[in-house]
Amino acid sequence: MEKAIDLRSKCRHFRVLVIGRANAGKTTILKKVCNTVEDPEIFRPSGEKIDLAAVEGSAERGLHNIDDQLIFKSNPQFIFHDSRGFESGSAEEVKKVEIFIAQRAAARDLSRQLHAIWYCLPTDTNRPLLETDEQFFKKHGTGKVIAIFTKFDGLVTKAFQQLRAMKSLKEAKTESAEQAQKMLTTDFIIPLKATNFAPSDYVHLGEIQIRELIQKTATALTDDTLPVRLLFVSVQQNNIDVCARYAVKWQVDLQCLLVLC
């Protein structure tokens, strides 16, 4: 118990870098994770709160600086950093992300380190993986990257349209979800697994299956130090059952985790 309390006194936040193209659904995911419909407050690295009225619309477009900290009032124990995503030819943004990851990796304090990366890839697109996406996974082997395939419903629609050209309406409806999963595997997962540093795990979010994202992130941390694992589980204010599951898995005191949550 004392060790866990000491951990939270030194590091009260779990820090996540979220990478994704424009309109990849990043903000929706973060709101679901923090169980809110409100937009996050944005803070400079110095702690100064940014006046959103002065940068109206920038949060939605992802125009804030990657060093800015996004915090939701509903769960302020999460700190999110938002990259604008690697659009085609965005070499400058790739460089910014590389520098950010390197700086966080070099930080000695656990509170300043980057604890996980959520890499969002929209599936309702004709360009599954950009060259910059592949470049990222050829260079960065943090072991804490979860690939999140967003807008899966759009991929189901695309699969339905393909099937409808060959089959009856009933057959196309029945087989569209399975066909979409095959397309996801062929167009996204297999190419990612072929990179030097494939993601630790994958999750596709149709109706925003946040519980699966939380569980897979926790699992990706099992080879890390105990403090980071405890930290992530302890910030699950909306997922107390996650605390119970990993208390058993990691053989730590559940009461200890609940005190921290």
Short mmCIF file of C-alpha atoms in Angstrom, two decimals:
data_model
loop_
_atom_site.label_atom_id
_atom_site.label_comp_id
_atom_site.label_asym_id
_atom_site.label_seq_id
_atom_site.Cartn_x
_atom_site.Cartn_y
_atom_site.Cartn_z
CA MET A 1 0.00 0.00 0.00
CA GLU A 2 2.75 2.46 0.97
CA LYS A 3 4.63 1.83 -2.29
CA ALA A 4 1.52 2.50 -4.36
CA ILE A 5 0.70 5.70 -2.51
CA ASP A 6 4.30 6.79 -2.92
CA LEU A 7 4.00 6.14 -6.66
CA ARG A 8 0.97 8.39 -7.02
CA SER A 9 2.65 11.12 -4.97
CA LYS A 10 5.46 11.15 -7.54
CA CYS A 11 3.38 10.62 -10.69
CA ARG A 12 -0.31 11.47 -10.70
CA HIS A 13 -0.94 11.30 -14.44
CA PHE A 14 -0.82 8.69 -17.19
CA ARG A 15 0.54 10.34 -20.34
CA VAL A 16 -0.66 9.24 -23.80
CA LEU A 17 0.38 10.44 -27.24
CA VAL A 18 -2.50 10.18 -29.72
CA ILE A 19 -1.55 10.13 -33.40
CA GLY A 20 -4.06 10.25 -36.21
CA ARG A 21 -5.03 11.90 -39.45
CA ALA A 22 -7.55 14.71 -39.62
CA ASN A 23 -11.05 13.40 -38.89
CA ALA A 24 -9.69 10.09 -37.61
CA GLY A 25 -12.02 10.23 -34.61
CA LYS A 26 -9.35 10.93 -31.99
CA THR A 27 -11.37 13.36 -29.90
CA THR A 28 -14.35 11.01 -29.82
CA ILE A 29 -12.14 8.22 -28.48
CA LEU A 30 -10.68 10.40 -25.73
CA LYS A 31 -14.11 11.58 -24.66
CA LYS A 32 -15.30 7.97 -24.41
CA VAL A 33 -12.22 6.97 -22.40
CA CYS A 34 -12.88 9.82 -19.96
CA ASN A 35 -16.66 9.33 -20.04
CA THR A 36 -17.57 12.87 -21.05
CA VAL A 37 -19.15 14.87 -23.84
CA GLU A 38 -17.17 18.01 -22.99
CA ASP A 39 -14.10 19.16 -24.86
CA PRO A 40 -10.76 18.96 -23.02
CA GLU A 41 -9.01 21.87 -21.41
CA ILE A 42 -5.65 22.57 -23.04
CA PHE A 43 -2.54 23.57 -21.11
CA ARG A 44 0.91 24.67 -22.15
CA PRO A 45 3.85 22.59 -20.82
CA SER A 46 4.35 25.36 -18.25
CA GLY A 47 0.86 24.68 -16.89
CA GLU A 48 -0.70 27.81 -18.34
CA LYS A 49 -4.25 27.19 -19.53
CA ILE A 50 -4.90 28.11 -23.17
CA ASP A 51 -7.84 30.39 -23.92
CA LEU A 52 -9.80 28.32 -26.43
CA ALA A 53 -11.68 31.42 -27.58
CA ALA A 54 -8.37 32.77 -28.88
CA VAL A 55 -7.75 29.62 -30.92
CA GLU A 56 -11.36 28.82 -31.79
CA GLY A 57 -11.73 25.60 -33.72
CA SER A 58 -8.10 24.54 -33.30
CA ALA A 59 -8.92 21.70 -30.90
CA GLU A 60 -11.25 20.12 -33.42
CA ARG A 61 -8.74 20.48 -36.23
CA GLY A 62 -5.81 19.29 -34.13
CA LEU A 63 -3.85 22.50 -34.70
CA HIS A 64 -2.46 22.82 -31.19
CA ASN A 65 1.16 22.07 -30.42
CA ILE A 66 2.11 18.45 -29.68
CA ASP A 67 3.61 19.62 -26.36
CA ASP A 68 0.23 20.99 -25.24
CA GLN A 69 -1.55 18.89 -22.64
CA LEU A 70 -5.19 17.92 -23.16
CA ILE A 71 -7.00 17.20 -19.89
CA PHE A 72 -10.65 16.32 -19.35
CA LYS A 73 -12.32 17.48 -16.15
CA SER A 74 -14.07 14.12 -15.85
CA ASN A 75 -10.74 12.31 -15.47
CA PRO A 76 -7.83 14.73 -14.98
CA GLN A 77 -5.46 11.85 -14.24
CA PHE A 78 -5.02 11.31 -17.97
CA ILE A 79 -2.80 13.69 -19.93
CA PHE A 80 -3.14 13.46 -23.69
CA HIS A 81 -0.83 14.87 -26.36
CA ASP A 82 -2.28 15.17 -29.85
CA SER A 83 -0.24 14.88 -33.02
CA ARG A 84 -1.84 16.26 -36.16
CA GLY A 85 -1.23 12.95 -37.86
CA PHE A 86 0.93 11.95 -40.76
CA GLU A 87 -0.94 13.21 -43.79
CA SER A 88 0.62 12.53 -47.17
CA GLY A 89 3.98 14.27 -47.41
CA SER A 90 3.91 15.60 -43.83
CA ALA A 91 7.63 15.14 -43.20
CA GLU A 92 7.66 18.11 -40.81
CA GLU A 93 4.99 16.58 -38.58
CA VAL A 94 6.80 13.23 -38.57
CA LYS A 95 9.95 14.98 -37.38
CA LYS A 96 8.04 16.78 -34.61
CA VAL A 97 6.66 13.48 -33.34
CA GLU A 98 10.08 11.81 -33.45
CA ILE A 99 11.60 14.66 -31.42
CA PHE A 100 8.72 14.58 -28.93
CA ILE A 101 9.05 10.81 -28.38
CA ALA A 102 12.83 11.06 -27.99
CA GLN A 103 12.55 13.88 -25.46
CA ARG A 104 9.98 12.03 -23.40
CA ALA A 105 12.04 8.84 -23.51
CA ALA A 106 15.03 10.76 -22.15
CA ALA A 107 13.07 12.21 -19.24
CA ARG A 108 14.26 10.85 -15.90
CA ASP A 109 11.03 11.54 -14.02
CA LEU A 110 8.25 9.02 -14.57
CA SER A 111 5.73 11.86 -14.56
CA ARG A 112 7.32 13.42 -17.65
CA GLN A 113 7.74 10.21 -19.61
CA LEU A 114 5.39 9.05 -22.35
CA HIS A 115 3.54 6.00 -21.09
CA ALA A 116 1.64 4.86 -24.19
CA ILE A 117 0.90 5.75 -27.82
CA TRP A 118 -2.52 5.34 -29.45
CA TYR A 119 -2.10 5.38 -33.22
CA CYS A 120 -5.46 6.01 -34.90
CA LEU A 121 -6.00 4.83 -38.46
CA PRO A 122 -9.35 5.51 -40.17
CA THR A 123 -10.58 2.52 -42.13
CA ASP A 124 -13.13 4.31 -44.32
CA THR A 125 -10.44 5.37 -46.77
CA ASN A 126 -9.00 4.27 -50.08
CA ARG A 127 -5.48 4.83 -48.72
CA PRO A 128 -5.15 2.45 -45.74
CA LEU A 129 -1.51 3.12 -44.86
CA LEU A 130 0.41 6.15 -45.97
CA GLU A 131 4.16 6.02 -46.50
CA THR A 132 4.56 8.12 -43.35
CA ASP A 133 2.56 5.57 -41.33
CA GLU A 134 4.84 2.77 -42.48
CA GLN A 135 7.88 4.96 -41.79
CA PHE A 136 6.78 5.47 -38.18
CA PHE A 137 6.47 1.75 -37.48
CA LYS A 138 9.83 1.05 -39.08
CA LYS A 139 11.55 3.37 -36.58
CA HIS A 140 9.71 3.35 -33.27
CA GLY A 141 9.83 0.25 -31.11
CA THR A 142 8.52 1.59 -27.82
CA GLY A 143 6.50 -1.55 -27.14
CA LYS A 144 3.61 0.65 -25.98
CA VAL A 145 1.85 1.42 -29.28
CA ILE A 146 -1.76 0.36 -29.78
CA ALA A 147 -3.10 0.68 -33.33
CA ILE A 148 -6.70 1.87 -33.22
CA PHE A 149 -8.70 1.31 -36.38
CA THR A 150 -11.43 3.93 -36.34
CA LYS A 151 -14.58 4.36 -38.40
CA PHE A 152 -14.97 0.60 -38.81
CA ASP A 153 -18.64 1.13 -39.61
CA GLY A 154 -17.46 2.90 -42.76
CA LEU A 155 -15.41 -0.15 -43.71
CA VAL A 156 -18.47 -2.35 -43.22
CA THR A 157 -20.38 -0.07 -45.59
CA LYS A 158 -17.57 -0.31 -48.12
CA ALA A 159 -17.58 -4.11 -47.82
CA PHE A 160 -21.35 -4.17 -48.29
CA GLN A 161 -21.07 -2.14 -51.48
CA GLN A 162 -18.47 -4.54 -52.87
CA LEU A 163 -20.57 -7.59 -51.99
CA ARG A 164 -23.75 -6.02 -53.35
CA ALA A 165 -22.17 -5.87 -56.80
CA MET A 166 -21.91 -9.67 -56.73
CA LYS A 167 -24.60 -10.93 -54.36
CA SER A 168 -28.17 -10.39 -53.26
CA LEU A 169 -29.11 -7.67 -50.81
CA LYS A 170 -29.66 -10.21 -48.02
CA GLU A 171 -26.34 -11.95 -48.62
CA ALA A 172 -24.46 -8.64 -48.77
CA LYS A 173 -25.95 -7.53 -45.44
CA THR A 174 -25.21 -10.87 -43.80
CA GLU A 175 -21.60 -11.08 -44.97
CA SER A 176 -20.54 -7.42 -44.83
CA ALA A 177 -19.13 -7.46 -41.26
CA GLU A 178 -17.04 -10.58 -41.93
CA GLN A 179 -15.83 -9.13 -45.24
CA ALA A 180 -14.88 -5.88 -43.51
CA GLN A 181 -12.79 -7.82 -40.99
CA LYS A 182 -11.00 -9.56 -43.87
CA MET A 183 -10.32 -6.19 -45.51
CA LEU A 184 -9.02 -4.83 -42.21
CA THR A 185 -6.60 -7.73 -41.91
CA THR A 186 -5.42 -7.55 -45.52
CA ASP A 187 -5.14 -3.78 -45.89
CA PHE A 188 -4.03 -2.75 -42.40
CA ILE A 189 -2.95 -5.47 -39.98
CA ILE A 190 -0.76 -7.57 -42.29
CA PRO A 191 1.19 -4.53 -43.61
CA LEU A 192 1.68 -3.27 -40.05
CA LYS A 193 2.91 -6.64 -38.84
CA ALA A 194 5.50 -6.58 -41.63
CA THR A 195 7.13 -3.42 -40.26
CA ASN A 196 10.21 -3.46 -38.02
CA PHE A 197 8.26 -2.37 -34.95
CA ALA A 198 4.68 -3.56 -35.28
CA PRO A 199 2.11 -2.24 -32.78
CA SER A 200 1.80 -4.11 -29.51
CA ASP A 201 -1.83 -4.79 -30.28
CA TYR A 202 -4.78 -3.77 -32.44
CA VAL A 203 -8.36 -2.75 -31.78
CA HIS A 204 -11.04 -1.67 -34.22
CA LEU A 205 -13.64 0.75 -32.97
CA GLY A 206 -17.01 0.65 -34.63
CA GLU A 207 -19.30 1.80 -31.87
CA ILE A 208 -16.28 2.87 -29.82
CA GLN A 209 -15.34 -0.31 -27.95
CA ILE A 210 -13.36 1.55 -25.32
CA ARG A 211 -13.19 -1.33 -22.85
CA GLU A 212 -11.16 -3.35 -25.35
CA LEU A 213 -8.81 -0.41 -25.90
CA ILE A 214 -8.23 -0.07 -22.16
CA GLN A 215 -7.63 -3.79 -21.71
CA LYS A 216 -5.20 -4.02 -24.62
CA THR A 217 -3.27 -0.98 -23.43
CA ALA A 218 -2.96 -2.53 -19.99
CA THR A 219 -1.75 -5.79 -21.53
CA ALA A 220 0.84 -3.94 -23.61
CA LEU A 221 2.36 -2.66 -20.37
CA THR A 222 2.87 -6.09 -18.81
CA ASP A 223 6.54 -6.16 -19.81
CA ASP A 224 7.12 -2.70 -18.42
CA THR A 225 7.99 -1.71 -14.89
CA LEU A 226 5.37 -2.25 -12.21
CA PRO A 227 4.97 1.52 -11.53
CA VAL A 228 3.72 2.20 -15.08
CA ARG A 229 1.31 -0.73 -14.94
CA LEU A 230 -0.07 0.38 -11.60
CA LEU A 231 -0.32 3.94 -12.82
CA PHE A 232 -2.41 3.06 -15.86
CA VAL A 233 -4.80 0.81 -13.99
CA SER A 234 -5.19 3.32 -11.18
CA VAL A 235 -6.46 6.08 -13.49
CA GLN A 236 -9.38 3.94 -14.65
CA GLN A 237 -12.04 5.86 -12.78
CA ASN A 238 -14.70 4.55 -15.16
CA ASN A 239 -13.39 0.98 -15.32
CA ILE A 240 -13.05 -0.32 -11.77
CA ASP A 241 -13.41 -3.88 -13.08
CA VAL A 242 -10.13 -3.32 -14.93
CA CYS A 243 -8.51 -2.68 -11.56
CA ALA A 244 -9.82 -6.01 -10.29
CA ARG A 245 -8.73 -7.96 -13.38
CA TYR A 246 -5.16 -6.72 -13.38
CA ALA A 247 -4.77 -6.85 -9.63
CA VAL A 248 -5.23 -10.61 -10.00
CA LYS A 249 -3.09 -10.87 -13.15
CA TRP A 250 -0.20 -8.89 -11.73
CA GLN A 251 -0.62 -10.27 -8.19
CA VAL A 252 -0.91 -6.90 -6.53
CA ASP A 253 -3.24 -5.73 -3.79
CA LEU A 254 -6.67 -4.81 -5.18
CA GLN A 255 -7.39 -2.59 -2.18
CA CYS A 256 -4.19 -0.76 -2.96
CA LEU A 257 -5.33 -0.07 -6.53
CA LEU A 258 -8.80 1.01 -5.45
CA VAL A 259 -7.29 3.53 -3.05
CA LEU A 260 -5.43 5.00 -6.00
CA CYS A 261 -8.40 5.03 -8.41
#
